[in-house]
Amino acid sequence: MRRASAVLLAACLLLSGATAQRRRTLNDENFEHITQAATGQTTGVWFVNFCSPSARACKELAPEWEALGKELLHSQTAFMTTVDPHTSPRLRDRFGITHLPTLVLFRDRKMYRFSGKLTPGSDIKGQLERWVREEYASSPAQDVPPPPSPLAWLVKGLEAKAASVKHALETQDFRALALALLPVLGVCMLGLALMLAAAVRRKPKRD
């Protein structure tokens, strides 16, 4: 009896753990660690909804997404999760998210983008379920881009900043120019302060 109870308790804990993992909201910091999208996908198949809670289309999709999550819970077809591109800019740039919602299936070291039209009032849950189970195979299979290195992320940020400065100069938008240069000025001042502090520490003390 005790053994049966222990087995039942363990099963409940495993199920609750799988449920928590399946419904997890991922971000820049934990996406690759949890999904292993570019490093083997040994954690399973992932169906990711790149969506913002404030977007109207995302709000309309939310009930169907929740219902689909319950439908796939016991079948273990895919782990479902959500990423907010507004708070995860590295994932947004990495996967080229340009509109919301964007639904991407990560399966067998490939990624598949859902390109169907989600019409409010239609059977969206059924449409997505058919796609994630079988119809995804008719979508183009793309290689999963690797996570950018910190240096690549820094270089990309500097390129974007340079483009902003150039555009502000061309349009003579001095307010935008000031906003673009303000962070650069802050970094320069911080670097100067650190250099001065280091120079003071190295200065020999007089007896």
Coordinates of C-alpha atoms in Angstrom, one line a residue:
M1 CA 0.0 0.0 0.0
R2 CA 2.8 2.4 1.0
R3 CA 4.7 1.5 -2.2
A4 CA 1.6 2.2 -4.4
S5 CA 1.1 5.6 -2.6
A6 CA 4.8 6.5 -3.2
V7 CA 4.5 5.6 -6.9
L8 CA 1.4 7.7 -7.2
L9 CA 3.0 10.6 -5.4
A10 CA 6.0 10.4 -7.6
A11 CA 3.8 10.3 -10.7
C12 CA 2.0 13.4 -9.6
L13 CA 5.2 15.3 -8.9
L14 CA 6.5 14.4 -12.4
L15 CA 3.3 15.5 -14.0
S16 CA 3.2 18.8 -12.2
G17 CA 6.9 19.3 -13.1
A18 CA 6.2 18.6 -16.7
T19 CA 3.2 20.9 -16.6
A20 CA 5.3 23.7 -15.1
Q21 CA 8.0 23.3 -17.7
R22 CA 5.5 23.1 -20.6
R23 CA 3.8 26.4 -19.6
R24 CA 7.0 28.2 -18.8
T25 CA 7.5 31.7 -20.1
L26 CA 11.0 32.0 -21.5
N27 CA 13.3 35.0 -22.1
D28 CA 16.7 36.0 -23.3
E29 CA 18.4 34.5 -20.2
N30 CA 16.9 31.0 -20.1
F31 CA 15.6 30.2 -23.6
E32 CA 18.6 28.3 -24.9
H33 CA 19.2 26.5 -21.6
I34 CA 15.7 25.2 -21.4
T35 CA 14.9 24.4 -25.0
Q36 CA 18.4 23.6 -26.3
A37 CA 17.1 24.8 -29.7
A38 CA 20.5 25.1 -31.3
T39 CA 22.4 22.4 -29.3
G40 CA 20.5 19.2 -29.9
Q41 CA 17.0 19.8 -28.6
T42 CA 17.3 16.9 -26.2
T43 CA 14.7 18.4 -24.0
G44 CA 12.0 17.7 -26.6
V45 CA 9.9 19.5 -29.2
W46 CA 9.0 23.1 -28.4
F47 CA 6.1 25.2 -29.8
V48 CA 6.9 28.8 -29.1
N49 CA 4.5 31.7 -29.2
F50 CA 6.4 35.0 -29.7
C51 CA 3.8 37.4 -28.4
S52 CA 3.4 40.4 -26.2
P53 CA 0.6 40.5 -23.5
S54 CA -0.2 44.1 -24.6
A55 CA -0.8 43.2 -28.3
R56 CA -4.4 42.9 -29.3
A57 CA -3.8 39.9 -31.6
C58 CA -1.9 38.1 -28.7
K59 CA -4.8 38.7 -26.3
E60 CA -7.2 37.2 -28.9
L61 CA -5.0 34.2 -29.3
A62 CA -4.4 33.6 -25.5
P63 CA -7.6 31.5 -24.8
E64 CA -6.9 29.2 -27.8
W65 CA -3.3 28.9 -26.8
E66 CA -4.3 27.9 -23.3
A67 CA -6.8 25.4 -24.5
L68 CA -4.2 23.9 -26.9
G69 CA -1.8 23.6 -24.0
K70 CA -4.3 21.5 -22.0
E71 CA -5.0 19.4 -25.1
L72 CA -1.3 18.5 -25.6
L73 CA -0.6 18.1 -21.9
H74 CA -1.0 14.4 -21.8
S75 CA 0.0 13.5 -25.3
Q76 CA 3.5 15.0 -24.8
T77 CA 3.4 16.2 -28.4
A78 CA 5.3 19.4 -27.7
F79 CA 6.3 21.7 -24.9
M80 CA 4.4 25.0 -25.3
T81 CA 5.9 28.3 -24.1
T82 CA 5.6 32.0 -24.7
V83 CA 8.3 34.6 -25.3
D84 CA 7.7 38.4 -25.1
P85 CA 9.9 39.9 -27.9
H86 CA 9.6 43.4 -26.2
T87 CA 11.4 42.2 -23.1
S88 CA 13.7 39.7 -24.9
P89 CA 15.3 41.7 -27.8
R90 CA 18.1 39.1 -28.3
L91 CA 15.6 36.4 -29.1
R92 CA 13.6 38.8 -31.2
D93 CA 16.7 39.6 -33.3
R94 CA 18.0 36.0 -33.3
F95 CA 14.8 34.6 -34.8
G96 CA 13.8 37.6 -36.9
I97 CA 10.5 38.3 -35.2
T98 CA 8.8 41.2 -37.1
H99 CA 5.2 40.7 -36.3
L100 CA 3.0 39.4 -33.4
P101 CA 2.1 36.7 -32.8
T102 CA 4.8 34.6 -34.5
L103 CA 4.5 30.9 -33.9
V104 CA 7.6 28.7 -34.3
L105 CA 8.0 25.0 -33.9
F106 CA 11.5 23.7 -32.8
R107 CA 11.7 20.1 -33.8
D108 CA 14.6 17.8 -34.7
R109 CA 17.2 20.6 -34.8
K110 CA 15.1 22.6 -37.2
M111 CA 12.6 25.4 -36.9
Y112 CA 9.3 25.7 -38.7
R113 CA 7.2 29.0 -38.8
F114 CA 3.5 28.8 -38.8
S115 CA 2.3 30.8 -41.8
G116 CA -1.4 30.1 -41.6
K117 CA -4.0 32.8 -41.0
L118 CA -5.6 32.8 -37.5
T119 CA -9.2 34.1 -38.0
P120 CA -11.0 35.1 -34.8
G121 CA -14.1 33.0 -34.3
S122 CA -12.7 30.0 -36.3
D123 CA -11.4 26.8 -34.8
I124 CA -7.9 28.2 -34.0
K125 CA -7.1 25.5 -31.5
G126 CA -7.9 22.7 -34.0
Q127 CA -5.9 24.5 -36.7
L128 CA -2.8 24.8 -34.6
E129 CA -3.1 21.3 -33.2
R130 CA -3.2 19.8 -36.8
W131 CA -0.2 22.0 -37.7
V132 CA 1.9 21.1 -34.7
R133 CA 1.2 17.4 -35.1
E134 CA 1.5 16.9 -38.9
E135 CA 1.1 19.9 -41.1
Y136 CA 4.3 21.6 -40.0
A137 CA 6.2 19.2 -42.3
S138 CA 4.9 21.1 -45.3
S139 CA 6.5 24.3 -44.0
P140 CA 10.1 25.2 -44.9
A141 CA 12.5 23.7 -42.4
Q142 CA 15.1 26.3 -41.3
D143 CA 18.3 25.9 -39.4
V144 CA 18.2 27.1 -35.9
P145 CA 20.5 30.2 -35.6
P146 CA 23.0 29.8 -32.7
P147 CA 22.8 32.3 -29.8
P148 CA 24.9 35.4 -30.6
S149 CA 28.1 35.8 -28.6
P150 CA 28.3 38.8 -26.2
L151 CA 30.8 40.4 -28.6
A152 CA 28.5 39.9 -31.6
W153 CA 25.6 41.4 -29.5
L154 CA 27.8 44.4 -28.6
V155 CA 28.9 45.0 -32.3
K156 CA 25.3 44.8 -33.5
G157 CA 24.3 47.3 -30.8
L158 CA 27.0 49.7 -31.9
E159 CA 26.0 49.3 -35.5
A160 CA 22.4 50.1 -34.7
K161 CA 23.5 53.2 -32.7
A162 CA 25.7 54.4 -35.6
A163 CA 22.7 54.0 -37.9
S164 CA 20.6 56.1 -35.5
V165 CA 23.2 58.8 -35.4
K166 CA 23.5 58.9 -39.2
H167 CA 19.8 59.1 -39.7
A168 CA 19.5 61.9 -37.1
L169 CA 22.3 63.9 -38.8
E170 CA 20.7 63.4 -42.3
T171 CA 17.3 64.5 -41.1
Q172 CA 18.7 67.2 -38.7
D173 CA 16.7 65.7 -35.9
F174 CA 18.8 67.1 -33.1
R175 CA 16.6 65.7 -30.4
A176 CA 17.0 62.1 -31.7
L177 CA 20.7 62.8 -32.1
A178 CA 21.0 63.8 -28.5
L179 CA 19.1 60.7 -27.3
A180 CA 21.4 58.5 -29.5
L181 CA 24.6 60.1 -28.2
L182 CA 23.6 60.3 -24.6
P183 CA 24.4 56.6 -23.8
V184 CA 27.7 56.9 -25.7
L185 CA 28.6 60.0 -23.7
G186 CA 27.8 58.2 -20.5
V187 CA 30.0 55.3 -21.4
C188 CA 32.9 57.7 -22.2
M189 CA 32.5 59.5 -18.9
L190 CA 32.5 56.3 -17.0
G191 CA 35.6 55.1 -18.8
L192 CA 37.3 58.4 -18.1
A193 CA 36.4 58.2 -14.4
L194 CA 37.8 54.6 -14.2
M195 CA 41.0 55.7 -15.9
L196 CA 41.4 58.6 -13.5
A197 CA 40.7 56.4 -10.5
A198 CA 43.4 53.9 -11.7
A199 CA 45.9 56.7 -12.2
V200 CA 45.3 58.0 -8.7
R201 CA 45.9 54.5 -7.3
R202 CA 49.1 54.2 -9.2
K203 CA 50.5 57.6 -8.1
P204 CA 53.3 57.1 -5.6
K205 CA 52.8 58.5 -2.2
R206 CA 55.2 61.0 -0.8
D207 CA 56.9 60.4 2.5

